[in-house]
GROMACS .gro file of C-alpha atoms in nm:
model
  428
    1MET     CA    1  -4.379  -6.264   2.022
    2ASP     CA    2  -4.351  -5.928   2.191
    3LEU     CA    3  -3.971  -5.957   2.176
    4ARG     CA    4  -3.979  -6.007   1.799
    5ILE     CA    5  -4.203  -5.706   1.754
    6LEU     CA    6  -3.971  -5.496   1.968
    7ARG     CA    7  -3.665  -5.601   1.767
    8PHE     CA    8  -3.844  -5.526   1.442
    9ALA     CA    9  -3.945  -5.182   1.566
   10LEU     CA   10  -3.586  -5.102   1.666
   11LEU     CA   11  -3.456  -5.219   1.328
   12LEU     CA   12  -3.717  -5.013   1.145
   13SER     CA   13  -3.633  -4.700   1.344
   14THR     CA   14  -3.261  -4.747   1.275
   15VAL     CA   15  -3.320  -4.782   0.902
   16SER     CA   16  -3.549  -4.481   0.894
   17ARG     CA   17  -3.290  -4.274   1.082
   18GLY     CA   18  -3.019  -4.376   0.837
   19ARG     CA   19  -3.236  -4.273   0.544
   20SER     CA   20  -3.316  -3.941   0.705
   21LEU     CA   21  -2.945  -3.851   0.713
   22ASP     CA   22  -2.921  -3.866   0.336
   23ALA     CA   23  -3.272  -3.761   0.239
   24PRO     CA   24  -3.338  -3.408   0.125
   25SER     CA   25  -3.480  -3.186   0.388
   26GLY     CA   26  -3.759  -3.063   0.168
   27PRO     CA   27  -3.831  -2.691   0.150
   28GLU     CA   28  -3.560  -2.609   0.408
   29CYS     CA   29  -3.284  -2.702   0.161
   30THR     CA   30  -3.182  -2.431  -0.084
   31VAL     CA   31  -3.259  -2.490  -0.450
   32GLY     CA   32  -2.950  -2.633  -0.617
   33CYS     CA   33  -2.829  -2.799  -0.295
   34ARG     CA   34  -2.879  -3.133  -0.126
   35CYS     CA   35  -2.890  -3.147   0.249
   36ASN     CA   36  -2.873  -3.395   0.530
   37LEU     CA   37  -2.873  -3.352   0.903
   38PHE     CA   38  -2.519  -3.213   0.931
   39SER     CA   39  -2.406  -3.127   0.576
   40VAL     CA   40  -2.509  -2.913   0.281
   41TYR     CA   41  -2.373  -2.977  -0.071
   42CYS     CA   42  -2.447  -2.728  -0.347
   43CYS     CA   43  -2.414  -2.718  -0.726
   44GLU     CA   44  -2.188  -3.008  -0.832
   45SER     CA   45  -2.367  -3.158  -1.130
   46GLU     CA   46  -2.664  -2.920  -1.122
   47LYS     CA   47  -2.455  -2.607  -1.200
   48TYR     CA   48  -2.715  -2.388  -1.032
   49LEU     CA   49  -2.707  -2.194  -0.708
   50HIS     CA   50  -2.978  -1.992  -0.544
   51ILE     CA   51  -2.853  -1.701  -0.330
   52PRO     CA   52  -2.872  -1.687  -0.035
   53VAL     CA   53  -2.778  -2.041   0.062
   54ILE     CA   54  -2.988  -2.119   0.370
   55GLY     CA   55  -2.861  -2.376   0.617
   56SER     CA   56  -2.984  -2.516   0.945
   57GLU     CA   57  -2.882  -2.497   1.308
   58ASN     CA   58  -2.733  -2.849   1.294
   59ALA     CA   59  -2.530  -2.808   0.974
   60THR     CA   60  -2.158  -2.833   1.046
   61LYS     CA   61  -2.034  -2.865   0.687
   62LEU     CA   62  -2.106  -2.661   0.374
   63GLU     CA   63  -1.953  -2.737   0.035
   64LEU     CA   64  -2.002  -2.539  -0.285
   65ASN     CA   65  -1.844  -2.714  -0.582
   66ALA     CA   66  -1.839  -2.592  -0.944
   67CYS     CA   67  -2.103  -2.327  -0.884
   68PRO     CA   68  -2.173  -2.026  -1.107
   69ASP     CA   69  -2.005  -1.700  -1.014
   70PHE     CA   70  -2.118  -1.527  -0.695
   71SER     CA   71  -1.986  -1.304  -0.418
   72ILE     CA   72  -1.918  -1.447  -0.072
   73SER     CA   73  -2.074  -1.215   0.183
   74ARG     CA   74  -2.273  -1.215   0.503
   75GLN     CA   75  -2.592  -1.205   0.296
   76SER     CA   76  -2.504  -1.499   0.069
   77LEU     CA   77  -2.472  -1.766   0.340
   78TRP     CA   78  -2.750  -1.772   0.602
   79ASN     CA   79  -2.830  -1.968   0.914
   80PHE     CA   80  -2.512  -2.166   0.973
   81PRO     CA   81  -2.451  -2.107   1.346
   82SER     CA   82  -2.283  -2.447   1.394
   83LEU     CA   83  -2.071  -2.443   1.078
   84GLU     CA   84  -1.725  -2.594   1.134
   85GLU     CA   85  -1.605  -2.653   0.777
   86LEU     CA   86  -1.665  -2.438   0.470
   87THR     CA   87  -1.540  -2.544   0.126
   88VAL     CA   88  -1.573  -2.341  -0.192
   89LYS     CA   89  -1.389  -2.486  -0.491
   90SER     CA   90  -1.379  -2.466  -0.870
   91THR     CA   91  -1.608  -2.163  -0.861
   92PRO     CA   92  -1.546  -1.814  -1.007
   93VAL     CA   93  -1.593  -1.609  -0.690
   94THR     CA   94  -1.620  -1.241  -0.782
   95TYR     CA   95  -1.539  -1.099  -0.438
   96VAL     CA   96  -1.504  -1.195  -0.071
   97GLU     CA   97  -1.653  -0.927   0.152
   98ALA     CA   98  -1.503  -0.812   0.483
   99ASP     CA   99  -1.793  -0.962   0.681
  100ALA     CA  100  -1.822  -1.285   0.481
  101PHE     CA  101  -1.736  -1.520   0.771
  102VAL     CA  102  -1.811  -1.316   1.084
  103ASP     CA  103  -2.123  -1.518   1.176
  104PHE     CA  104  -1.940  -1.853   1.173
  105PHE     CA  105  -1.828  -1.858   1.536
  106LYS     CA  106  -1.736  -2.229   1.528
  107LEU     CA  107  -1.561  -2.229   1.191
  108SER     CA  108  -1.245  -2.439   1.209
  109ASN     CA  109  -1.158  -2.529   0.848
  110LEU     CA  110  -1.185  -2.288   0.553
  111PHE     CA  111  -1.102  -2.410   0.201
  112LEU     CA  112  -1.115  -2.159  -0.087
  113THR     CA  113  -0.944  -2.347  -0.371
  114GLY     CA  114  -0.947  -2.305  -0.746
  115LEU     CA  115  -1.142  -1.977  -0.734
  116ASN     CA  116  -0.897  -1.761  -0.934
  117LEU     CA  117  -0.873  -1.524  -0.637
  118SER     CA  118  -0.628  -1.236  -0.666
  119SER     CA  119  -0.531  -0.972  -0.413
  120LYS     CA  120  -0.815  -0.758  -0.547
  121SER     CA  121  -1.074  -1.035  -0.510
  122PHE     CA  122  -1.126  -1.002  -0.137
  123HIS     CA  123  -1.140  -0.735   0.128
  124PRO     CA  124  -0.805  -0.687   0.310
  125SER     CA  125  -0.965  -0.786   0.642
  126ALA     CA  126  -1.177  -1.075   0.513
  127PHE     CA  127  -0.980  -1.332   0.718
  128ASN     CA  128  -0.892  -1.115   1.019
  129ASP     CA  129  -0.960  -1.256   1.367
  130LEU     CA  130  -1.134  -1.574   1.249
  131PRO     CA  131  -1.122  -1.877   1.484
  132ILE     CA  132  -1.007  -2.110   1.203
  133GLN     CA  133  -0.726  -2.364   1.243
  134VAL     CA  134  -0.688  -2.456   0.874
  135LEU     CA  135  -0.694  -2.210   0.582
  136SER     CA  136  -0.637  -2.322   0.224
  137LEU     CA  137  -0.606  -2.072  -0.061
  138ARG     CA  138  -0.451  -2.327  -0.291
  139ASN     CA  139  -0.461  -2.292  -0.670
  140ASN     CA  140  -0.559  -1.926  -0.697
  141SER     CA  141  -0.395  -1.615  -0.851
  142LEU     CA  142  -0.247  -1.444  -0.546
  143ALA     CA  143   0.065  -1.242  -0.632
  144THR     CA  144   0.133  -1.048  -0.311
  145ILE     CA  145   0.078  -1.138   0.054
  146ASP     CA  146  -0.003  -0.822   0.247
  147CYS     CA  147   0.109  -0.775   0.607
  148GLN     CA  148  -0.257  -0.729   0.714
  149MET     CA  149  -0.402  -1.025   0.528
  150PHE     CA  150  -0.379  -1.286   0.807
  151ARG     CA  151  -0.391  -1.055   1.107
  152GLY     CA  152  -0.541  -1.201   1.422
  153LEU     CA  153  -0.548  -1.569   1.314
  154ARG     CA  154  -0.413  -1.682   1.650
  155ASN     CA  155  -0.548  -2.038   1.623
  156LEU     CA  156  -0.426  -2.106   1.270
  157ARG     CA  157  -0.209  -2.417   1.242
  158VAL     CA  158  -0.208  -2.491   0.868
  159LEU     CA  159  -0.183  -2.230   0.590
  160ASP     CA  160  -0.180  -2.357   0.231
  161LEU     CA  161  -0.079  -2.097  -0.029
  162SER     CA  162   0.057  -2.340  -0.286
  163ARG     CA  163   0.012  -2.308  -0.662
  164ASN     CA  164  -0.049  -1.935  -0.671
  165LYS     CA  165   0.159  -1.658  -0.832
  166ILE     CA  166   0.312  -1.524  -0.513
  167GLY     CA  167   0.627  -1.324  -0.580
  168THR     CA  168   0.622  -1.085  -0.284
  169ILE     CA  169   0.552  -1.147   0.084
  170GLN     CA  170   0.564  -0.834   0.298
  171ASN     CA  171   0.751  -0.816   0.627
  172GLN     CA  172   0.553  -0.945   0.928
  173ALA     CA  173   0.289  -1.098   0.698
  174PHE     CA  174   0.273  -1.405   0.927
  175GLU     CA  175   0.355  -1.223   1.251
  176SER     CA  176   0.034  -1.308   1.439
  177LEU     CA  177   0.031  -1.678   1.341
  178ARG     CA  178   0.186  -1.797   1.666
  179GLN     CA  179   0.034  -2.148   1.642
  180LEU     CA  180   0.135  -2.206   1.280
  181SER     CA  181   0.295  -2.545   1.220
  182VAL     CA  182   0.263  -2.587   0.840
  183LEU     CA  183   0.315  -2.317   0.576
  184ASN     CA  184   0.288  -2.443   0.219
  185LEU     CA  185   0.439  -2.209  -0.042
  186ASP     CA  186   0.501  -2.471  -0.310
  187TYR     CA  187   0.497  -2.374  -0.679
  188ASN     CA  188   0.484  -1.997  -0.658
  189ASN     CA  189   0.704  -1.722  -0.806
  190LEU     CA  190   0.924  -1.664  -0.502
  191LYS     CA  191   1.282  -1.554  -0.569
  192THR     CA  192   1.386  -1.521  -0.204
  193VAL     CA  193   1.269  -1.628   0.140
  194SER     CA  194   1.308  -1.437   0.465
  195PRO     CA  195   1.249  -1.479   0.840
  196ASN     CA  196   1.130  -1.118   0.830
  197TRP     CA  197   0.794  -1.260   0.728
  198PHE     CA  198   0.749  -1.351   1.093
  199LYS     CA  199   0.774  -1.168   1.424
  200ALA     CA  200   1.124  -1.036   1.486
  201PHE     CA  201   1.348  -1.218   1.734
  202THR     CA  202   1.080  -1.483   1.791
  203PRO     CA  203   1.156  -1.846   1.697
  204TYR     CA  204   0.892  -2.077   1.552
  205PRO     CA  205   1.053  -2.413   1.634
  206ALA     CA  206   0.757  -2.632   1.533
  207LEU     CA  207   0.709  -2.467   1.194
  208GLN     CA  208   0.763  -2.642   0.861
  209ILE     CA  209   0.780  -2.426   0.548
  210SER     CA  210   0.754  -2.597   0.212
  211ILE     CA  211   0.905  -2.400  -0.080
  212GLU     CA  212   0.927  -2.666  -0.350
  213GLY     CA  213   0.883  -2.548  -0.707
  214ASN     CA  214   1.007  -2.191  -0.653
  215ASP     CA  215   1.294  -2.054  -0.861
  216LEU     CA  216   1.499  -1.905  -0.575
  217THR     CA  217   1.776  -1.672  -0.683
  218LYS     CA  218   2.144  -1.713  -0.600
  219GLU     CA  219   2.248  -1.355  -0.689
  220CYS     CA  220   2.194  -1.212  -0.340
  221ILE     CA  221   2.181  -1.317   0.025
  222TYR     CA  222   1.830  -1.348   0.161
  223ARG     CA  223   1.744  -1.092   0.428
  224GLY     CA  224   1.799  -1.217   0.780
  225VAL     CA  225   1.889  -1.572   0.683
  226GLY     CA  226   2.251  -1.550   0.798
  227LEU     CA  227   2.172  -1.431   1.152
  228VAL     CA  228   2.217  -1.676   1.437
  229GLU     CA  229   1.882  -1.588   1.592
  230ASN     CA  230   1.711  -1.693   1.268
  231LEU     CA  231   1.861  -2.040   1.254
  232TRP     CA  232   1.516  -2.183   1.326
  233PHE     CA  233   1.399  -2.042   0.991
  234THR     CA  234   1.657  -2.219   0.774
  235GLN     CA  235   1.592  -2.540   0.965
  236SER     CA  236   1.218  -2.515   0.899
  237LEU     CA  237   1.254  -2.490   0.519
  238LYS     CA  238   1.169  -2.800   0.317
  239PRO     CA  239   1.371  -2.850   0.105
  240ASN     CA  240   1.645  -2.621   0.233
  241ASN     CA  241   1.920  -2.709  -0.018
  242SER     CA  242   1.853  -2.380  -0.199
  243ILE     CA  243   1.957  -2.193   0.114
  244THR     CA  244   2.283  -2.381   0.162
  245MET     CA  245   2.373  -2.322  -0.203
  246THR     CA  246   2.334  -1.943  -0.177
  247ASN     CA  247   2.656  -1.754  -0.248
  248ARG     CA  248   2.759  -1.604   0.087
  249THR     CA  249   2.988  -1.352  -0.084
  250ALA     CA  250   2.700  -1.204  -0.282
  251PRO     CA  251   2.543  -0.872  -0.180
  252SER     CA  252   2.230  -0.865   0.032
  253CYS     CA  253   1.894  -0.872  -0.139
  254ALA     CA  254   1.734  -0.527  -0.153
  255THR     CA  255   1.400  -0.369  -0.231
  256PRO     CA  256   1.369  -0.175  -0.559
  257THR     CA  257   1.461   0.192  -0.581
  258ILE     CA  258   1.371   0.448  -0.849
  259ASP     CA  259   1.567   0.770  -0.900
  260ASN     CA  260   1.294   0.998  -1.036
  261GLU     CA  261   0.969   0.919  -0.858
  262TYR     CA  262   0.759   1.196  -1.015
  263HIS     CA  263   0.773   1.418  -1.321
  264GLU     CA  264   0.535   1.597  -1.555
  265ILE     CA  265   0.532   1.590  -1.934
  266TYR     CA  266   0.345   1.819  -2.176
  267ILE     CA  267   0.292   1.704  -2.532
  268LYS     CA  268   0.092   1.817  -2.831
  269GLU     CA  269  -0.200   1.613  -2.951
  270SER     CA  270  -0.128   1.349  -3.220
  271ALA     CA  271   0.242   1.334  -3.132
  272SER     CA  272   0.410   1.015  -3.007
  273ILE     CA  273   0.597   0.979  -2.681
  274THR     CA  274   0.794   0.729  -2.474
  275LEU     CA  275   0.768   0.721  -2.094
  276PHE     CA  276   1.085   0.592  -1.927
  277CYS     CA  277   1.119   0.401  -1.603
  278SER     CA  278   1.427   0.237  -1.454
  279ALA     CA  279   1.478   0.071  -1.118
  280ARG     CA  280   1.753  -0.097  -0.919
  281GLY     CA  281   1.731  -0.380  -0.669
  282LEU     CA  282   1.823  -0.739  -0.594
  283PRO     CA  283   1.679  -0.951  -0.740
  284MET     CA  284   1.633  -0.741  -1.052
  285PRO     CA  285   1.291  -0.572  -1.035
  286VAL     CA  286   1.016  -0.642  -1.285
  287LEU     CA  287   0.860  -0.326  -1.432
  288THR     CA  288   0.491  -0.290  -1.512
  289TRP     CA  289   0.285   0.010  -1.625
  290LEU     CA  290  -0.061   0.118  -1.511
  291LEU     CA  291  -0.273   0.350  -1.722
  292PRO     CA  292  -0.471   0.644  -1.577
  293THR     CA  293  -0.774   0.414  -1.585
  294GLY     CA  294  -0.598   0.175  -1.347
  295GLN     CA  295  -0.557  -0.096  -1.609
  296GLN     CA  296  -0.223  -0.269  -1.649
  297VAL     CA  297  -0.057  -0.272  -1.990
  298LEU     CA  298  -0.027  -0.646  -2.039
  299SER     CA  299   0.034  -0.665  -2.413
  300SER     CA  300   0.131  -0.431  -2.692
  301SER     CA  301  -0.131  -0.269  -2.912
  302SER     CA  302  -0.138  -0.010  -3.187
  303HIS     CA  303  -0.167   0.264  -2.926
  304PHE     CA  304   0.027   0.135  -2.621
  305SER     CA  305   0.335  -0.085  -2.617
  306VAL     CA  306   0.588  -0.182  -2.349
  307ASP     CA  307   0.955  -0.243  -2.426
  308ASN     CA  308   1.211  -0.308  -2.148
  309GLY     CA  309   1.030  -0.090  -1.898
  310LYS     CA  310   0.948   0.184  -2.150
  311LEU     CA  311   0.589   0.272  -2.230
  312ASN     CA  312   0.537   0.387  -2.588
  313ILE     CA  313   0.226   0.587  -2.675
  314SER     CA  314   0.164   0.653  -3.043
  315ARG     CA  315  -0.045   0.950  -3.159
  316VAL     CA  316  -0.158   1.066  -2.817
  317LYS     CA  317  -0.515   1.181  -2.768
  318THR     CA  318  -0.670   1.414  -2.513
  319SER     CA  319  -0.813   1.108  -2.339
  320ASP     CA  320  -0.455   0.991  -2.273
  321SER     CA  321  -0.400   1.274  -2.025
  322GLY     CA  322  -0.361   1.159  -1.667
  323LEU     CA  323  -0.133   0.986  -1.420
  324TYR     CA  324   0.076   0.691  -1.540
  325VAL     CA  325   0.224   0.458  -1.279
  326CYS     CA  326   0.540   0.253  -1.320
  327VAL     CA  327   0.559  -0.030  -1.064
  328ALA     CA  328   0.896  -0.192  -0.990
  329THR     CA  329   0.858  -0.520  -0.803
  330ASN     CA  330   1.087  -0.791  -0.678
  331SER     CA  331   1.060  -1.048  -0.400
  332GLU     CA  332   1.171  -0.789  -0.144
  333GLY     CA  333   0.901  -0.531  -0.216
  334SER     CA  334   0.764  -0.275  -0.459
  335VAL     CA  335   0.811   0.092  -0.543
  336VAL     CA  336   0.625   0.321  -0.783
  337ALA     CA  337   0.711   0.616  -1.006
  338LEU     CA  338   0.446   0.860  -1.127
  339THR     CA  339   0.434   1.043  -1.459
  340ARG     CA  340   0.164   1.303  -1.522
  341LEU     CA  341   0.098   1.342  -1.894
  342SER     CA  342  -0.082   1.655  -2.017
  343VAL     CA  343  -0.196   1.666  -2.379
  344ILE     CA  344  -0.209   2.020  -2.524
  345THR     CA  345  -0.453   2.110  -2.801
  346ASN     CA  346  -0.516   2.433  -2.998
  347SER     CA  347  -0.842   2.486  -2.816
  348ASP     CA  348  -0.653   2.475  -2.486
  349THR     CA  349  -0.426   2.758  -2.612
  350VAL     CA  350  -0.723   2.978  -2.714
  351VAL     CA  351  -0.890   2.931  -2.380
  352ILE     CA  352  -0.570   3.018  -2.198
  353ASP     CA  353  -0.519   3.338  -2.405
  354ALA     CA  354  -0.880   3.452  -2.352
  355THR     CA  355  -0.857   3.393  -1.983
  356SER     CA  356  -0.529   3.582  -1.954
  357ALA     CA  357  -0.673   3.876  -2.154
  358THR     CA  358  -0.977   3.893  -1.929
  359ASN     CA  359  -0.762   3.894  -1.620
  360THR     CA  360  -0.516   4.164  -1.748
  361PRO     CA  361  -0.691   4.470  -1.584
  362LYS     CA  362  -0.711   4.285  -1.254
  363LYS     CA  363  -0.344   4.198  -1.274
  364ARG     CA  364  -0.250   4.561  -1.351
  365ALA     CA  365  -0.457   4.694  -1.060
  366SER     CA  366  -0.296   4.443  -0.829
  367LEU     CA  367   0.049   4.548  -0.953
  368VAL     CA  368  -0.024   4.920  -0.888
  369LEU     CA  369  -0.144   4.846  -0.535
  370LEU     CA  370   0.167   4.641  -0.475
  371LEU     CA  371   0.394   4.926  -0.590
  372ILE     CA  372   0.211   5.178  -0.366
  373PHE     CA  373   0.249   4.948  -0.072
  374ILE     CA  374   0.622   4.906  -0.139
  375LEU     CA  375   0.672   5.287  -0.161
  376MET     CA  376   0.486   5.349   0.164
  377LEU     CA  377   0.684   5.081   0.335
  378ALA     CA  378   1.009   5.234   0.205
  379LEU     CA  379   0.911   5.579   0.340
  380ILE     CA  380   0.826   5.441   0.681
  381LEU     CA  381   1.151   5.253   0.695
  382GLY     CA  382   1.341   5.567   0.586
  383PHE     CA  383   1.190   5.781   0.863
  384ALA     CA  384   1.256   5.512   1.117
  385PHE     CA  385   1.614   5.472   1.001
  386GLY     CA  386   1.675   5.852   1.016
  387TYR     CA  387   1.536   5.875   1.368
  388ILE     CA  388   1.757   5.590   1.483
  389ILE     CA  389   2.068   5.756   1.334
  390LYS     CA  390   1.984   6.087   1.503
  391LEU     CA  391   1.934   5.920   1.838
  392VAL     CA  392   2.261   5.731   1.808
  393TYR     CA  393   2.446   6.053   1.723
  394ARG     CA  394   2.314   6.229   2.032
  395LEU     CA  395   2.413   5.944   2.258
  396ALA     CA  396   2.761   5.928   2.107
  397LYS     CA  397   2.810   6.303   2.145
  398LYS     CA  398   2.709   6.293   2.508
  399ASN     CA  399   2.933   6.000   2.597
  400THR     CA  400   3.250   6.142   2.432
  401ASN     CA  401   3.228   6.487   2.621
  402THR     CA  402   3.316   6.712   2.325
  403ASP     CA  403   3.178   7.040   2.476
  404PHE     CA  404   3.488   7.274   2.545
  405GLU     CA  405   3.475   7.588   2.763
  406PHE     CA  406   3.551   7.847   2.497
  407SER     CA  407   3.464   8.127   2.744
  408ARG     CA  408   3.802   8.109   2.912
  409PHE     CA  409   3.957   8.231   2.592
  410VAL     CA  410   3.695   8.491   2.521
  411ASP     CA  411   3.643   8.652   2.867
  412THR     CA  412   4.009   8.667   2.985
  413PRO     CA  413   4.093   9.028   3.094
  414ASN     CA  414   4.383   9.218   2.935
  415ILE     CA  415   4.684   9.201   3.169
  416LEU     CA  416   4.865   9.496   3.002
  417GLN     CA  417   4.793   9.844   3.142
  418VAL     CA  418   4.727  10.100   2.877
  419PRO     CA  419   4.740  10.470   2.987
  420GLU     CA  420   4.435  10.682   2.943
  421ASN     CA  421   4.618  10.944   2.728
  422PRO     CA  422   4.894  10.767   2.555
  423GLN     CA  423   5.177  10.989   2.434
  424PRO     CA  424   5.377  10.911   2.133
  425MET     CA  425   5.723  10.794   2.202
  426PRO     CA  426   5.995  11.032   2.110
  427HIS     CA  427   6.211  10.956   1.818
  428LEU     CA  428   6.564  10.885   1.903
   0.00000   0.00000   0.00000
């Protein structure tokens, strides 16, 4: 009888433990989330999220799926000291702060997918020095991979950057990823690939790089691909048929260059103007324009229009004054050209004339003082020059010994004796 009771008690405790794993944790679980002993799931069908999301000391997994927009920061996710896996997906994340993940000392897997993240959506050091082994930024809007973006990820083994808009990867962008074994670059906008993405003269023999779905160019030779020491790179590409098909007689790929990097333009109000920008490079650079407000000219309007790298501005206004930026970008890098536009109005002319009239007496006084100073300086220099000439003359006269003893001709006695009473000579 006692044995039956003991078995029943054990069975009851097992069932109650199993229920406790899936049961909500009551007031300790954030509104909009469901929690169990080791996991926290937020939003999903509820479409609501209370910030901050508060976890527990035992929680090792946090998933936020289809949540409303929010910013990932140190203040938005609390009390997850044991967190090992963080997933945020299908959520419009406004920004990822620099300190967003610094408190997750045990974080191993980080998935930020389908968030529409661009290069401006997170702090440049948001991922620096994290202990993670897997990082997925799949299905976002990344266009450029900065050389500082993944700095210090020494434990990272898998990096998924697939299905973004990546067209440029800076040199040494993956330099510190010494443990990297999988790099997924599928379905991006890459035109070239390069071993210069990694640490120079250092092979990564275990690495696999997937580049499927990229329209790689054949008009130039990819930087560093033909070197013997970079053979490991071509062998790591999957698929690598695009590399073997590259025309080896083609010129090397090159970063864009712009001839005139800065110039100023003055224009009258209500006139129309065209700003020109041209760049060279392989592959051919793509030109974009940024307004003084920092906004990119994406489509033509009645005021701004872009045509083959030219920015047309119709009927300029005073508010159009400022610095316009032309950005030339290809897979090898970017370069900018600056144009400062100054819009001149009639009121500007009146102000300038009044100011110049007010300053006329001051300018005249300054001019008189300048002339006096020049005259005094000329006099001083004249005296100094005369003294130097006089001194040189004296030295030259002394060294050439031009003093003759004229006394020998003047004081010579008469050698002819003249009588005291001379008598006239008789006439013959």
